[in-house]
Coordinates of C-alpha atoms in Angstrom, one line a residue:
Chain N
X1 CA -24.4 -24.4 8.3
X2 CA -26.1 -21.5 5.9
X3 CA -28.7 -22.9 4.2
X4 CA -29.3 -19.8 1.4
X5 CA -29.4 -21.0 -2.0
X6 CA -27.4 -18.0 -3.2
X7 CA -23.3 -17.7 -4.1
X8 CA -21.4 -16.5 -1.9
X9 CA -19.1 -14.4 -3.2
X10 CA -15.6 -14.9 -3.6
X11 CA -13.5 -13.0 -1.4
X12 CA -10.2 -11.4 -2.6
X13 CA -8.0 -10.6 0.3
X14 CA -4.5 -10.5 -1.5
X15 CA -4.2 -12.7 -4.3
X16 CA -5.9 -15.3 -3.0
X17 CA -9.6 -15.8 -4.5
X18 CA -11.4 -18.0 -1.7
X19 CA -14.8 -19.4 -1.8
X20 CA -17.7 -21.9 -0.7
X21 CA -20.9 -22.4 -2.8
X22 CA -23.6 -24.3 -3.3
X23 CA -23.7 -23.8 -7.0
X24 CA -21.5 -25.7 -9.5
X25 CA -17.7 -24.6 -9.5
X26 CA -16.4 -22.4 -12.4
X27 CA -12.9 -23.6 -12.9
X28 CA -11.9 -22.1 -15.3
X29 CA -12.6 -18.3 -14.0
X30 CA -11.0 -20.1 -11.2
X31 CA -8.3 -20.9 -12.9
X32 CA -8.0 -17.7 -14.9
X33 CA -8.3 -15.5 -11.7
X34 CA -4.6 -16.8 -10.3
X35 CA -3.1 -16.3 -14.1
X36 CA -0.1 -13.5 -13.9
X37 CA 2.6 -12.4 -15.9
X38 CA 5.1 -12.9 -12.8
X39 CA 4.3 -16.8 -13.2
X40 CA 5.7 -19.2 -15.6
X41 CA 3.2 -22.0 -14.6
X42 CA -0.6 -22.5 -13.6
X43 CA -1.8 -26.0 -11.7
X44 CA -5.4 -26.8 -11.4
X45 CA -6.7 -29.4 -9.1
X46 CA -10.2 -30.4 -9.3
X47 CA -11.6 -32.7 -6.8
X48 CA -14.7 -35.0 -8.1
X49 CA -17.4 -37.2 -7.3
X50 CA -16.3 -41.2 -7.6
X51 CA -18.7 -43.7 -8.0
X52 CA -17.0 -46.8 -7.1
X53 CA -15.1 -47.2 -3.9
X54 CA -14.0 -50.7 -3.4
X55 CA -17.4 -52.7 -3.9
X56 CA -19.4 -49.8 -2.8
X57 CA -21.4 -47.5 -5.8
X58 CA -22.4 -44.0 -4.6
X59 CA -25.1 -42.0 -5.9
X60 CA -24.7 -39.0 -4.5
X61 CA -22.4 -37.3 -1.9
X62 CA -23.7 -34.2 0.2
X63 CA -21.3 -31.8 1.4
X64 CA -21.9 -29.7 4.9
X65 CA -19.9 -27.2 5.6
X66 CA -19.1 -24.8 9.5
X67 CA -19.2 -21.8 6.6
X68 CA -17.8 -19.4 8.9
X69 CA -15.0 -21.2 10.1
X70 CA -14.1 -22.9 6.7
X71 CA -13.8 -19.7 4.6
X72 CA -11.1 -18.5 7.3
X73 CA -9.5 -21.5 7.0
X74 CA -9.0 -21.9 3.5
X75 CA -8.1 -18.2 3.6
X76 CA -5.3 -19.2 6.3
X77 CA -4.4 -22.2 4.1
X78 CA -3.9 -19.9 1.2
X79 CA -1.8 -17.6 3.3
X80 CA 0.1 -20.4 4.4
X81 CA 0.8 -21.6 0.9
X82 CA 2.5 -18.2 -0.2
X83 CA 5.2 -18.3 2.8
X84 CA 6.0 -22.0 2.3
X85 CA 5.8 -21.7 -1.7
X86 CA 6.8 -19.1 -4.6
X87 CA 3.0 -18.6 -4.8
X88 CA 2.5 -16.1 -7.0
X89 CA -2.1 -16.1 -6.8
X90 CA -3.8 -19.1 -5.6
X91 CA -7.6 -19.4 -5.7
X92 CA -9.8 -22.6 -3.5
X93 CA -13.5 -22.9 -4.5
X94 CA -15.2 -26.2 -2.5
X95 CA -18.9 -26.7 -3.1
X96 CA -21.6 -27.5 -0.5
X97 CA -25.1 -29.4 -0.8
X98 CA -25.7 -32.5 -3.2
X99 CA -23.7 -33.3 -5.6
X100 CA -23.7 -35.9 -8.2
X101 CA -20.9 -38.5 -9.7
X102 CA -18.7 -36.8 -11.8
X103 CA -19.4 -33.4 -10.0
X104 CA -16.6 -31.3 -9.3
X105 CA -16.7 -31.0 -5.4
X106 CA -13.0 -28.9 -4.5
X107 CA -11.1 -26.8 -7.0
X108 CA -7.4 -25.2 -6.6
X109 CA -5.7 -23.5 -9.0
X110 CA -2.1 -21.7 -8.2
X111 CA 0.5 -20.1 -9.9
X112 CA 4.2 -19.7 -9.5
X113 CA 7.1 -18.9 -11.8
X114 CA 8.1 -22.2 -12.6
X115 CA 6.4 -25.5 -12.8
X116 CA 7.4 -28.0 -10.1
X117 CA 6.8 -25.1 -7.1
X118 CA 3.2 -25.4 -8.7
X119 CA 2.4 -28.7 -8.1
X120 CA 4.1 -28.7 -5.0
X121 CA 1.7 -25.8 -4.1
X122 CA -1.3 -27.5 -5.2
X123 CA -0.6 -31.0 -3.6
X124 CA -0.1 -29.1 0.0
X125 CA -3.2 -27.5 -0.3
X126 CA -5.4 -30.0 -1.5
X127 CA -3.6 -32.4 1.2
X128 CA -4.0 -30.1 3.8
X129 CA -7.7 -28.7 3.2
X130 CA -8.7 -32.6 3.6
X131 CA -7.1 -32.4 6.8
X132 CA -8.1 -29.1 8.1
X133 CA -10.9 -27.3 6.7
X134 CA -13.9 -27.9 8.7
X135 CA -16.1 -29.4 6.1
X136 CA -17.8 -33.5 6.1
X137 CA -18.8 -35.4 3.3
X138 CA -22.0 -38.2 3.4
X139 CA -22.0 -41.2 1.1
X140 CA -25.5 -41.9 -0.6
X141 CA -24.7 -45.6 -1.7
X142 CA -27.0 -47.2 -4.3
X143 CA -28.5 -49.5 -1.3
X144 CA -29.5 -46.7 0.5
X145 CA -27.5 -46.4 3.2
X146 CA -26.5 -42.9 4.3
X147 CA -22.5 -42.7 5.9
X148 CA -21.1 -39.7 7.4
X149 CA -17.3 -39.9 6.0
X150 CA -15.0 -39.7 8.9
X151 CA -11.6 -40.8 8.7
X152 CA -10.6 -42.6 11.9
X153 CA -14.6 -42.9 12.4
X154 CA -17.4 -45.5 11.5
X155 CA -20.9 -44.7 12.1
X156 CA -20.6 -46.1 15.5
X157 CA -17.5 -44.8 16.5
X158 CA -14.6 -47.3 16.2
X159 CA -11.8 -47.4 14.5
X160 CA -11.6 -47.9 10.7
X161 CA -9.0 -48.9 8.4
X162 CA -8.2 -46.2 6.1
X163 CA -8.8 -47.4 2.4
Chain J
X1 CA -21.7 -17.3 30.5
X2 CA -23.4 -17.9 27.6
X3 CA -22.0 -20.3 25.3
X4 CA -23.6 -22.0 22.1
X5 CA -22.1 -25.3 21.1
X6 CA -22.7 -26.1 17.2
X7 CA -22.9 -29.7 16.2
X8 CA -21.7 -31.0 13.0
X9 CA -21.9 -34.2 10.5
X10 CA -22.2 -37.3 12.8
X11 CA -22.0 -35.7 16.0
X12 CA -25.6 -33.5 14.8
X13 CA -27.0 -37.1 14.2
X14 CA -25.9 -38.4 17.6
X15 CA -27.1 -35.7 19.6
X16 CA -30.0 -35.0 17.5
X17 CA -29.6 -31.1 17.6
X18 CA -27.2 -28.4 15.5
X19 CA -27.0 -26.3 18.2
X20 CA -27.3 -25.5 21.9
X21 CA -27.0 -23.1 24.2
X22 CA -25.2 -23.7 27.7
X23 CA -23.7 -21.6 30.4
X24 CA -21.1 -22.2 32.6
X25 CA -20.2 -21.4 35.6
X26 CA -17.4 -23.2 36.1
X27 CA -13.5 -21.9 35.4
X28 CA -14.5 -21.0 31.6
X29 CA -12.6 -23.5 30.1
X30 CA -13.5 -25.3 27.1
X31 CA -13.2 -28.5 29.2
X32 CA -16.0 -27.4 32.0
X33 CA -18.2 -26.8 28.4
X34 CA -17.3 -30.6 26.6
X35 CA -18.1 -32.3 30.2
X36 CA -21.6 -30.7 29.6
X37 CA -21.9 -31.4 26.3
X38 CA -21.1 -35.2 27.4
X39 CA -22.9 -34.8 30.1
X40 CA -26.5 -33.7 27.9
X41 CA -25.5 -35.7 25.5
X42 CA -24.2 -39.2 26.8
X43 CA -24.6 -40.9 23.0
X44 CA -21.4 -38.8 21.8
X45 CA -19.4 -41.0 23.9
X46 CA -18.2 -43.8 21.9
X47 CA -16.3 -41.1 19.9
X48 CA -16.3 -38.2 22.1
X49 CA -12.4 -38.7 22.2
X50 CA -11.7 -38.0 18.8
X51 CA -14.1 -35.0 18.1
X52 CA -12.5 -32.1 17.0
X53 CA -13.4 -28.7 19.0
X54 CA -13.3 -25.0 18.2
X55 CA -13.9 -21.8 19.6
X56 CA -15.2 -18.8 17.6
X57 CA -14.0 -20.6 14.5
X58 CA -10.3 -22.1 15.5
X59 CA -9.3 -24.9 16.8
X60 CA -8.7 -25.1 20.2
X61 CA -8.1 -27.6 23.0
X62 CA -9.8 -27.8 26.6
X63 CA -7.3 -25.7 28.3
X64 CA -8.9 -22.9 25.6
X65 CA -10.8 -19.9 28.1
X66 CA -14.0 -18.3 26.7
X67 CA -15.9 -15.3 26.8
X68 CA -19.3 -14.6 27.2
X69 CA -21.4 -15.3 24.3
X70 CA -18.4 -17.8 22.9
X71 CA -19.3 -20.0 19.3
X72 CA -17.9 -23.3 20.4
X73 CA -18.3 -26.1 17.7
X74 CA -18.3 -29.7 17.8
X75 CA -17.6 -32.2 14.8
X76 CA -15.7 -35.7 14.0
X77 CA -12.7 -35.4 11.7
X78 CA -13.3 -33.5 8.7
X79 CA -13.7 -34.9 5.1
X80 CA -13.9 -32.5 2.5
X81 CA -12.2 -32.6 -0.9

């Protein structure tokens, strides 16, 4: 993983604005980059920190990222996005490092020309990054235990019921 | 060949290192490179199954063939969002 404090700058191959950072996400440039006057809607998705899961209370969450690796694949996610959807721009920020509750962790915004191709657009994405994209979340809870998030994983390596 | 294998989330914490170089001279597969990874690294194996592997950022399986100097990574399913 890089471990420069700096922003890495979007990249803008097409229309798709792609990036990973370790500083808070701008959303709404995000959301204003994939604004066009070929699209009759605009869908933002921001993913953010809970604090409660079941009985468990997080305080933070820390985000490592395979930087290399991730940026394509968002990139190939985007790309993928415009031949299964009227995608007219789509933009995918996720952020990296420590982040608190509340904190907005993932953000999507697409456009299309009319609304329901939006969120249809915006619910593969956000579906399939959490699937794909090469980038693991660790739970800080409040009684100091440290978890590695895995689906399909615990800490020692069998199986665990979804929640 | 020179490979580096990069270890991420819980499989840096089981093997206690975020990278490390091997070579191989075996048939250049992927698999001859995760049988030394298990090999080095015998506390991977309660989930070794269900790591995810790629080479020179995509994903790839153990058929996969490298080339000299090959980024192979190592990581347990991904979580981000």
């Amino acid at each position: 993983m890089r471990t420069t404090g700096t922003f890495e700058k979007g990249r803008c191959v097409d229309t798709a604005l792609i990036e990973l950072t370790e500083s808070p996400i701008d959303f709404e440039s995000l959301t204003n980059s994939v604004r066009d006057h070929r699209a009759g809607a605009v869908v933002l998705f921001l993913g953010t920190v809970r604090e409660i899961t079941g009985t468990e209370e997080t305080v933070q969450l820390f985000y490592e990222a395979y930087g290399e690796m991730a940026r394509r694949s968002m990139q190939e996610l985007a790309e993928e996005a415009q031949r299964r959807f009227p995608v007219v721009r789509s933009a995918i920020s996720h952020r990296t490092g420590v982040l608190a509750p509340g904190d907005v962790s993932v953000a999507i915004a697409v456009s299309t020309p009319h609304r329901a191709q939006a969120f249809e657009a915006g619910r593969w994405l956000i579906d399939t990054l959490k699937e794909k994209v090469p980038i693991w979340k660790q739970e800080h809870y409040k009684d100091g235990r440290v978890d590695w998030v895995h689906p399909g994983l615990n800490s020692s390596g069998s199986p665990q019921v979804s929640p | 060949m020179n490979i580096r294998v990069l270890f991420f989330a819980q499989a840096k914490v089981l093997t206690g290192v975020s990278s490390v170089a091997l070579t191989t001279a075996g048939d250049g597969s992927l698999g001859d490179i995760q049988q030394q990874v298990l090999q080095a690294y015998p506390a991977l194996s309660p989930i070794f199954s269900q790591l995810l592997w790629a080479v020179n950022g995509q994903y790839c399986d153990s058929s996969c063939r490298l080339s000299e100097n090959a980024e192979v990574a190592c990581f347990p399913p991904v979580s981000g969002g």
